[in-house]
Amino acid sequence: MAVDYAVIILYLAGMLAMGWWGMRRARSKSEFLVAGRRLGPFMYSGTMAAIVLGGASTIGGVGLGYQYGLSGAWMVFTIGLGLLALSVFFSARIARLKVYTVSEMLDLRYGGSAGVISGVVMWAYTLMLAVTSTIAYATIFDVLFGLDRTVSIILGGVIVVAYSTLGGMWSITLTDMVQFVVKTIGVLLLLLPIAVVKAGGFGELRAELPDSYFAPLGIGAQTVFTYVLIYSFGMLIGQDIWQRVFTARGDRVARLGGTAAGTYCLVYALAGAVIGTAAKVLYPHLGSPDDAFATIVKDALPVGVRGLVLAAALSAVMSTSSGALIACATVANNDIWSRLRGAIGGRDRAEHHDEVRGNRAFILLMGVAVICIAIALNDVVQALTVAYNLLVGGLLVPILGGLLWKRGTGAGALAAVAAGGATVIALMAWRGVLANEPIYYGLLVSLAAYVIGSLLTRPTDPAVMAAWRARVAGSPTTAPVPAGSSPSGGTSQR
């Protein structure tokens, strides 16, 4: 394993070096949080694919293939479909807004009446996403070095926190590009063909496994529908995804680069399912489907190649973890703390401070919190399910409603967040965290509350809507509506 260890250590050292390089470029808030909004199509598509294809898509995708066959691709496939929908229908408008967070978009659209509560919900989602990604280090470093779970989480977490804190989005962008290349070579070009050949080819797969392993809906139609609601819709509204859209150099880059990344996700989904199917033939009696990836890598690949593929798994986890971490810190600083600071110390105190240093401090603070929670938390699946249920059940309707329905109001948005979130929480407590009902009924209640609340209240102030339309059109002369303005144009008391 000496050669494999050398590959992994070289990879980790390179991540830290890129963090140091990114620190030299991140001189402003825009550079630090959204890479100066200057990414071209190649870097944009690579980094977007890297963040959405994390450890769950790689290790979990292979595990679903091991358990269900080719239909195990549906989880990652729905992620790709969501990214395609975001890129084709919404990314250009999102990029033109020139904001930093989803809550800023809601403030701009509804006149400052929905940003605070949405910021708290989005912060909770990004925090748990970062935690679950960080926990995945335990599995990978155990396979690599036989390290204790706590030590593995600290080691992986410290590396991600270090390069993210140093250079912000520039560091994360550069490391994500490396991670994208490593994943492409390690998983698609090496592990996929080697696994199929080791299993005897596609003919042997058909001969050894039941027909359900090759049925398009072998995983279950209801499961696929739930994946669409959680993952496809989650791609449309997550701060971690939107923050990457904000890095695009222009509308065309956001649309075409995102479409390329979404298409890549579809290919990656099928590759993971095929690798898992091959692992089922080679190792039919594994204790857990999630062991399939590590097992086939250790046993089927030659020295050196094995290290590269394990680095691919590590890179998948790191890309999602770093993206979720900077999203969590951005929301905590810009949507929550800045409002509190402004309310306590006045607007002058809120405006006159070092924004880069402040955001860097929040990444470090959130990173330490993520590592501590990851060490204490055991059930990753339940934590991630809670995060996605709250995100989609509470925020999907007011966000898409703001983009698509002119009659939507701030009161309707607040009602949708509160009613949808409360319904999701109540049904998770009653039916169980992993049940399908919370997301189904949460979305329905949120939609009803949004429509009824909007129709029963006065339309959004024309001045607010004029500012919104100008920003969506890409007008450089229109200033954003300040956070804290009410829908009627006055100032709310906080």
Coordinates of C-alpha atoms in Angstrom, one line a residue:
M1 CA 0.0 0.0 0.0
A2 CA 3.0 2.3 0.1
V3 CA 2.4 3.7 -3.4
D4 CA -1.3 4.2 -2.6
Y5 CA -0.4 6.0 0.5
A6 CA 2.0 8.3 -1.4
V7 CA -0.7 9.1 -3.9
I8 CA -3.2 10.1 -1.1
I9 CA -0.7 12.1 0.9
L10 CA 0.4 14.0 -2.3
Y11 CA -3.2 14.7 -3.0
L12 CA -3.9 16.1 0.5
A13 CA -0.8 18.2 0.4
G14 CA -1.9 19.6 -2.9
M15 CA -5.2 20.7 -1.4
L16 CA -3.5 22.7 1.3
A17 CA -1.1 24.3 -1.3
M18 CA -4.1 25.4 -3.4
G19 CA -5.7 27.0 -0.3
W20 CA -2.5 29.1 0.2
W21 CA -2.6 30.1 -3.5
G22 CA -6.3 31.1 -3.2
M23 CA -5.5 33.3 -0.2
R24 CA -3.4 35.5 -2.5
R25 CA -6.4 36.1 -4.8
A26 CA -9.2 36.6 -2.3
R27 CA -8.9 40.3 -1.6
S28 CA -12.5 41.3 -1.6
K29 CA -15.9 39.9 -0.5
S30 CA -16.8 39.1 -4.1
E31 CA -13.4 37.3 -4.6
F32 CA -13.7 35.4 -1.4
L33 CA -17.3 34.3 -1.5
V34 CA -18.1 33.9 -5.3
A35 CA -14.6 33.9 -7.0
G36 CA -15.2 37.4 -8.3
R37 CA -18.1 36.1 -10.5
R38 CA -15.4 35.3 -13.1
L39 CA -15.5 31.6 -13.8
G40 CA -15.6 30.5 -17.4
P41 CA -17.5 27.5 -18.8
F42 CA -14.8 24.8 -18.2
M43 CA -14.1 25.8 -14.5
Y44 CA -17.7 26.5 -13.8
S45 CA -19.0 23.1 -15.1
G46 CA -16.2 21.2 -13.4
T47 CA -16.7 22.8 -10.0
M48 CA -20.5 22.5 -10.2
A49 CA -20.2 18.8 -11.0
A50 CA -17.7 18.4 -8.1
I51 CA -19.9 19.9 -5.5
V52 CA -23.1 17.9 -6.3
L53 CA -21.3 14.6 -6.7
G54 CA -20.1 14.0 -3.1
G55 CA -19.5 10.9 -1.0
A56 CA -23.2 9.9 -1.1
S57 CA -23.2 10.0 -4.9
T58 CA -19.9 8.0 -5.1
I59 CA -19.9 5.5 -2.2
G60 CA -23.7 5.6 -1.8
G61 CA -24.4 5.3 -5.5
V62 CA -22.2 2.2 -5.8
G63 CA -24.0 0.8 -2.7
L64 CA -27.4 1.3 -4.3
G65 CA -26.1 -0.4 -7.4
Y66 CA -25.0 -3.3 -5.3
Q67 CA -28.4 -3.5 -3.6
Y68 CA -30.8 -2.8 -6.5
G69 CA -28.8 -3.0 -9.7
L70 CA -29.0 -0.5 -12.5
S71 CA -32.0 1.2 -10.9
G72 CA -29.7 2.2 -8.1
A73 CA -28.6 5.0 -10.4
W74 CA -31.8 6.9 -9.7
M75 CA -30.6 8.8 -6.7
V76 CA -27.7 10.4 -8.5
F77 CA -29.7 10.6 -11.7
T78 CA -32.3 12.8 -10.0
I79 CA -29.5 15.1 -8.8
G80 CA -28.4 15.5 -12.4
L81 CA -32.0 16.2 -13.5
G82 CA -32.3 18.9 -10.8
L83 CA -29.1 20.5 -11.9
L84 CA -30.2 20.4 -15.6
A85 CA -33.5 22.1 -14.6
L86 CA -31.7 24.7 -12.6
S87 CA -29.3 25.5 -15.4
V88 CA -31.8 25.6 -18.3
F89 CA -34.7 27.4 -16.6
F90 CA -33.3 29.5 -13.7
S91 CA -29.5 29.9 -13.7
A92 CA -29.4 32.9 -15.9
R93 CA -31.8 34.9 -13.8
I94 CA -30.1 33.8 -10.6
A95 CA -26.7 34.9 -11.9
R96 CA -28.0 38.3 -12.9
L97 CA -29.2 39.0 -9.4
K98 CA -25.6 39.6 -8.2
V99 CA -26.4 38.5 -4.6
Y100 CA -24.5 36.2 -2.3
T101 CA -27.3 34.1 -0.6
V102 CA -30.7 32.7 -1.3
S103 CA -32.1 34.8 1.6
E104 CA -30.8 38.0 -0.1
M105 CA -32.8 37.0 -3.2
L106 CA -35.9 36.6 -1.0
D107 CA -35.3 40.0 0.6
L108 CA -35.0 41.5 -2.9
R109 CA -38.1 39.8 -4.3
Y110 CA -40.4 40.3 -1.3
G111 CA -39.1 43.6 0.1
G112 CA -37.1 42.3 3.1
S113 CA -39.9 40.4 4.8
A114 CA -38.8 36.7 4.3
G115 CA -35.0 36.7 4.6
V116 CA -34.4 36.1 8.3
I117 CA -36.4 32.9 8.8
S118 CA -35.3 31.6 5.4
G119 CA -31.7 32.3 6.5
V120 CA -32.1 30.2 9.6
V121 CA -33.6 27.3 7.7
M122 CA -30.9 27.5 5.0
W123 CA -28.1 27.7 7.7
A124 CA -29.5 24.5 9.3
Y125 CA -29.5 22.7 6.0
T126 CA -26.0 23.7 5.0
L127 CA -24.7 22.9 8.4
M128 CA -26.1 19.3 8.4
L129 CA -24.9 18.9 4.8
A130 CA -21.4 19.8 5.9
V131 CA -21.6 17.5 8.9
T132 CA -22.7 14.5 6.9
S133 CA -20.0 15.0 4.4
T134 CA -17.4 15.3 7.1
I135 CA -18.5 12.0 8.7
A136 CA -17.7 10.3 5.5
Y137 CA -14.0 10.9 6.1
A138 CA -14.2 8.2 8.8
T139 CA -15.1 5.5 6.2
I140 CA -12.4 6.5 3.7
F141 CA -9.5 7.0 6.2
D142 CA -10.4 3.7 7.9
V143 CA -10.0 2.0 4.5
L144 CA -6.8 3.9 3.8
F145 CA -4.9 3.9 7.1
G146 CA -7.1 2.0 9.6
L147 CA -7.5 5.2 11.6
D148 CA -10.0 5.7 14.5
R149 CA -13.3 7.3 13.5
T150 CA -12.7 10.5 15.5
V151 CA -9.1 10.9 14.3
S152 CA -10.3 10.4 10.7
I153 CA -13.0 13.1 11.0
I154 CA -10.6 15.5 12.6
L155 CA -7.9 14.8 9.9
G156 CA -10.2 15.3 6.9
G157 CA -12.1 18.1 8.5
V158 CA -9.0 20.1 9.4
I159 CA -7.7 19.9 5.8
V160 CA -11.0 21.1 4.3
V161 CA -11.4 23.9 6.9
A162 CA -7.8 25.0 6.3
Y163 CA -8.0 25.5 2.5
S164 CA -11.5 26.9 2.7
T165 CA -10.6 29.4 5.4
L166 CA -7.4 30.5 3.6
G167 CA -8.7 31.2 0.1
G168 CA -12.5 31.0 0.2
M169 CA -14.2 30.3 -3.1
W170 CA -11.0 30.7 -5.1
S171 CA -9.4 27.9 -3.1
I172 CA -12.5 25.7 -3.3
T173 CA -12.8 26.3 -7.0
L174 CA -9.3 25.2 -7.7
T175 CA -9.4 22.2 -5.5
D176 CA -12.8 21.2 -6.9
M177 CA -11.3 21.3 -10.4
V178 CA -8.6 18.9 -9.3
Q179 CA -11.2 16.8 -7.6
F180 CA -13.4 16.7 -10.7
V181 CA -10.4 15.5 -12.8
V182 CA -9.5 12.9 -10.2
K183 CA -13.1 11.6 -10.0
T184 CA -13.4 11.4 -13.7
I185 CA -10.2 9.4 -14.1
G186 CA -10.6 7.3 -11.0
V187 CA -14.2 6.3 -11.2
L188 CA -15.3 6.6 -14.9
L189 CA -12.1 5.8 -16.7
L190 CA -10.5 3.2 -14.4
L191 CA -12.8 1.7 -11.8
L192 CA -15.8 1.3 -14.2
P193 CA -14.2 -0.8 -16.9
I194 CA -12.0 -2.7 -14.5
A195 CA -15.0 -3.7 -12.4
V196 CA -17.0 -4.9 -15.4
V197 CA -14.1 -6.9 -16.7
K198 CA -13.4 -8.5 -13.3
A199 CA -17.0 -9.5 -13.1
G200 CA -16.9 -11.3 -16.5
G201 CA -18.5 -8.6 -18.7
F202 CA -22.1 -7.6 -19.1
G203 CA -23.1 -11.1 -20.2
E204 CA -22.0 -12.6 -16.9
L205 CA -23.8 -9.9 -15.0
R206 CA -27.1 -10.8 -16.7
A207 CA -26.4 -14.5 -16.1
E208 CA -25.6 -14.2 -12.4
L209 CA -28.1 -11.7 -11.2
P210 CA -31.9 -11.7 -11.2
D211 CA -33.9 -9.7 -13.7
S212 CA -34.8 -7.1 -11.1
Y213 CA -31.2 -5.9 -11.2
F214 CA -31.8 -4.7 -14.8
A215 CA -35.3 -3.3 -14.4
P216 CA -35.6 0.5 -14.8
L217 CA -37.8 0.8 -11.7
G218 CA -36.4 -2.1 -9.7
I219 CA -35.7 0.3 -6.8
G220 CA -39.4 1.1 -6.6
A221 CA -41.5 3.8 -8.3
Q222 CA -42.3 5.5 -5.0
T223 CA -38.6 5.7 -4.1
V224 CA -37.9 7.4 -7.4
F225 CA -40.7 9.9 -6.9
T226 CA -39.3 10.7 -3.4
Y227 CA -35.8 11.1 -4.9
V228 CA -37.2 13.6 -7.4
L229 CA -38.9 15.7 -4.6
I230 CA -35.9 15.7 -2.3
Y231 CA -32.9 15.8 -4.6
S232 CA -34.1 17.3 -7.9
F233 CA -36.0 20.1 -6.1
G234 CA -33.2 20.4 -3.6
M235 CA -30.8 21.2 -6.4
L236 CA -33.1 24.2 -7.4
I237 CA -32.9 26.0 -4.1
G238 CA -29.8 25.0 -2.0
Q239 CA -27.4 27.8 -1.0
D240 CA -24.4 25.5 -1.8
I241 CA -25.6 25.2 -5.4
W242 CA -26.7 28.8 -5.8
Q243 CA -23.4 30.1 -4.5
R244 CA -21.7 28.2 -7.4
V245 CA -24.2 29.8 -9.9
F246 CA -23.1 33.2 -8.5
T247 CA -19.5 32.4 -9.6
A248 CA -20.4 32.3 -13.3
R249 CA -19.0 35.0 -15.6
G250 CA -22.3 35.5 -17.3
D251 CA -25.7 34.1 -18.3
R252 CA -24.3 31.9 -21.0
V253 CA -21.7 30.3 -18.7
A254 CA -24.3 29.6 -16.1
R255 CA -26.7 28.0 -18.5
L256 CA -24.3 26.0 -20.7
G257 CA -21.8 25.1 -18.0
G258 CA -24.5 23.9 -15.7
T259 CA -26.1 21.9 -18.5
A260 CA -22.7 20.2 -19.1
A261 CA -22.4 19.5 -15.4
G262 CA -25.9 18.0 -15.2
T263 CA -25.2 15.7 -18.1
Y264 CA -22.0 14.6 -16.5
C265 CA -24.0 13.7 -13.4
L266 CA -26.3 11.4 -15.4
V267 CA -23.3 9.5 -16.7
Y268 CA -21.8 9.3 -13.3
A269 CA -25.0 7.9 -11.9
L270 CA -25.1 5.1 -14.4
A271 CA -21.4 4.4 -13.8
G272 CA -21.9 4.0 -10.1
A273 CA -24.8 1.7 -10.5
V274 CA -22.8 -0.5 -12.9
I275 CA -19.9 -0.7 -10.6
G276 CA -22.2 -1.7 -7.7
T277 CA -23.8 -4.4 -9.9
A278 CA -20.4 -5.8 -10.8
A279 CA -19.5 -5.8 -7.1
K280 CA -22.6 -7.9 -6.4
V281 CA -21.3 -10.6 -8.7
L282 CA -17.8 -10.5 -7.3
Y283 CA -18.8 -10.2 -3.6
P284 CA -22.4 -11.4 -3.2
H285 CA -22.4 -11.5 0.7
L286 CA -21.1 -8.2 1.9
G287 CA -22.3 -7.1 5.3
S288 CA -23.5 -3.7 4.0
P289 CA -24.1 -2.3 0.5
D290 CA -22.0 0.7 1.4
D291 CA -19.0 -1.6 1.8
A292 CA -19.2 -2.4 -2.0
F293 CA -17.1 0.6 -3.1
A294 CA -14.2 0.1 -0.7
T295 CA -14.2 -3.7 -1.2
I296 CA -14.0 -3.6 -5.0
V297 CA -11.3 -0.9 -4.8
K298 CA -9.1 -2.8 -2.4
D299 CA -9.5 -6.2 -4.1
A300 CA -9.9 -5.5 -7.8
L301 CA -7.5 -2.7 -8.6
P302 CA -3.7 -2.8 -8.9
V303 CA -1.3 -0.8 -6.8
G304 CA -1.2 2.9 -7.6
V305 CA -4.5 2.8 -9.4
R306 CA -6.1 1.8 -6.1
G307 CA -4.7 4.9 -4.5
L308 CA -6.0 7.1 -7.3
V309 CA -9.5 5.7 -7.0
L310 CA -9.5 6.1 -3.2
A311 CA -8.3 9.7 -3.8
A312 CA -11.3 10.0 -6.1
A313 CA -13.6 9.0 -3.3
L314 CA -11.9 11.3 -0.9
S315 CA -12.1 14.2 -3.5
A316 CA -15.9 13.5 -3.8
V317 CA -16.4 14.0 -0.1
M318 CA -14.1 17.0 0.1
S319 CA -15.8 18.9 -2.7
T320 CA -19.2 18.6 -1.1
S321 CA -17.9 19.3 2.4
S322 CA -16.0 22.4 1.4
G323 CA -19.0 23.7 -0.7
A324 CA -21.4 23.1 2.1
L325 CA -19.0 24.7 4.6
I326 CA -18.6 28.0 2.7
A327 CA -22.3 28.1 2.1
C328 CA -23.0 27.6 5.8
A329 CA -20.6 30.3 6.8
T330 CA -21.9 32.7 4.2
V331 CA -25.5 32.3 5.4
A332 CA -24.4 32.6 9.1
N333 CA -22.4 35.8 8.5
N334 CA -24.4 37.6 5.8
D335 CA -28.0 36.5 6.6
I336 CA -28.0 36.1 10.4
W337 CA -25.0 37.7 12.2
S338 CA -24.9 40.9 10.0
R339 CA -28.6 41.5 10.8
L340 CA -28.0 41.1 14.5
R341 CA -24.9 43.2 14.4
G342 CA -26.8 46.0 12.5
A343 CA -29.6 45.8 15.0
I344 CA -27.3 46.0 18.1
G345 CA -24.7 48.4 16.9
G346 CA -26.4 50.4 14.1
R347 CA -25.9 50.5 10.4
D348 CA -22.5 52.1 10.6
R349 CA -21.1 49.3 12.7
A350 CA -22.6 46.8 10.3
E351 CA -21.0 48.4 7.2
H352 CA -17.5 49.4 8.4
H353 CA -15.7 46.1 9.0
D354 CA -13.3 43.9 7.1
E355 CA -15.7 41.7 5.1
V356 CA -13.0 39.2 3.9
R357 CA -11.7 38.7 7.5
G358 CA -15.2 38.4 8.8
N359 CA -16.2 35.7 6.3
R360 CA -12.9 33.9 6.9
A361 CA -13.6 33.9 10.6
F362 CA -17.0 32.4 10.1
I363 CA -15.7 29.6 7.9
L364 CA -13.2 28.7 10.6
L365 CA -16.0 28.9 13.3
M366 CA -18.5 26.9 11.3
G367 CA -15.7 24.4 10.4
V368 CA -14.9 23.8 14.1
A369 CA -18.6 23.3 14.8
V370 CA -19.0 20.9 11.9
I371 CA -16.1 18.8 13.1
C372 CA -17.5 18.6 16.7
I373 CA -21.0 17.7 15.6
A374 CA -19.7 15.1 13.2
I375 CA -17.7 13.4 16.0
A376 CA -20.9 13.4 18.2
L377 CA -23.4 12.3 15.5
N378 CA -24.0 8.7 14.5
D379 CA -26.9 8.5 12.1
V380 CA -25.8 10.2 8.9
V381 CA -28.8 9.3 6.8
Q382 CA -31.4 10.6 9.3
A383 CA -29.5 13.9 9.7
L384 CA -29.3 14.4 5.9
T385 CA -32.9 13.5 5.5
V386 CA -34.0 16.1 8.1
A387 CA -31.9 18.7 6.4
Y388 CA -33.4 18.1 2.9
N389 CA -36.9 17.7 4.2
L390 CA -36.7 21.1 6.0
L391 CA -35.1 22.8 3.0
V392 CA -37.5 21.5 0.3
G393 CA -40.6 21.5 2.5
G394 CA -40.0 25.0 3.8
L395 CA -38.2 27.0 1.1
L396 CA -39.0 25.4 -2.3
V397 CA -42.4 27.1 -2.7
P398 CA -41.5 30.7 -1.7
I399 CA -38.3 30.6 -3.8
L400 CA -39.8 29.2 -7.0
G401 CA -42.9 31.2 -6.4
G402 CA -40.8 34.4 -6.2
L403 CA -39.2 33.5 -9.5
L404 CA -42.4 32.5 -11.3
W405 CA -45.4 34.2 -9.8
K406 CA -45.7 38.0 -9.7
R407 CA -48.6 37.9 -7.3
G408 CA -46.6 36.2 -4.6
T409 CA -46.1 38.4 -1.5
G410 CA -43.8 38.4 1.6
A411 CA -46.7 37.4 3.8
G412 CA -47.4 34.4 1.6
A413 CA -43.7 33.5 1.6
L414 CA -43.5 33.6 5.4
A415 CA -46.7 31.5 5.7
A416 CA -45.2 29.0 3.3
V417 CA -41.9 28.7 5.2
A418 CA -43.7 28.4 8.6
A419 CA -46.5 26.0 7.5
G420 CA -44.3 23.8 5.4
G421 CA -41.5 23.6 8.0
A422 CA -44.0 22.9 10.8
T423 CA -45.7 20.2 8.8
V424 CA -42.4 18.5 7.9
I425 CA -41.3 18.5 11.6
A426 CA -44.6 17.2 12.9
L427 CA -44.8 14.4 10.4
M428 CA -41.2 13.4 10.9
A429 CA -41.9 13.1 14.7
W430 CA -45.1 11.1 14.0
R431 CA -44.2 8.9 11.0
G432 CA -40.5 8.8 11.4
V433 CA -37.6 10.7 9.9
L434 CA -37.2 8.4 6.9
A435 CA -40.9 8.3 6.0
N436 CA -42.1 9.7 2.7
E437 CA -45.1 11.6 4.1
P438 CA -43.2 14.5 5.6
I439 CA -42.0 15.8 2.3
Y440 CA -45.2 15.0 0.4
Y441 CA -47.6 16.8 2.8
G442 CA -45.0 19.5 3.7
L443 CA -44.9 20.6 0.1
L444 CA -48.7 20.6 -0.3
V445 CA -49.2 22.6 2.9
S446 CA -46.5 25.1 1.9
L447 CA -48.0 25.6 -1.5
A448 CA -51.5 26.2 -0.1
A449 CA -50.2 28.6 2.5
Y450 CA -48.2 30.5 -0.1
V451 CA -51.1 30.9 -2.5
I452 CA -53.7 31.7 0.2
G453 CA -51.4 34.1 2.1
S454 CA -50.5 35.9 -1.1
L455 CA -54.0 36.3 -2.3
L456 CA -55.3 37.5 1.1
T457 CA -52.6 40.3 1.4
R458 CA -51.8 43.4 -0.7
P459 CA -49.6 42.8 -3.7
T460 CA -45.9 43.5 -3.2
D461 CA -45.0 47.2 -3.4
P462 CA -44.6 48.4 -7.0
A463 CA -41.2 49.9 -6.2
V464 CA -40.0 46.6 -4.8
M465 CA -41.2 44.8 -7.9
A466 CA -39.6 47.4 -10.2
A467 CA -36.2 46.9 -8.4
W468 CA -36.7 43.1 -8.7
R469 CA -37.4 43.2 -12.4
A470 CA -34.4 45.4 -13.0
R471 CA -32.1 43.1 -11.2
V472 CA -33.5 40.0 -13.0
A473 CA -32.9 41.8 -16.3
G474 CA -29.3 42.5 -15.3
S475 CA -29.5 46.2 -14.8
P476 CA -26.2 47.5 -13.3
T477 CA -27.8 50.7 -12.0
T478 CA -30.4 49.4 -9.6
A479 CA -29.4 49.0 -6.0
P480 CA -30.7 46.0 -4.1
V481 CA -33.6 46.5 -1.6
P482 CA -32.0 46.7 1.8
A483 CA -32.5 43.8 4.2
G484 CA -35.1 45.0 6.6
S485 CA -37.3 46.9 4.2
S486 CA -41.0 45.9 4.5
P487 CA -43.2 45.1 1.5
S488 CA -44.8 48.5 1.7
G489 CA -41.4 50.2 1.4
G490 CA -41.0 51.2 5.0
T491 CA -38.6 49.8 7.6
S492 CA -39.5 47.0 9.8
Q493 CA -38.7 47.0 13.5
R494 CA -36.3 44.2 14.5

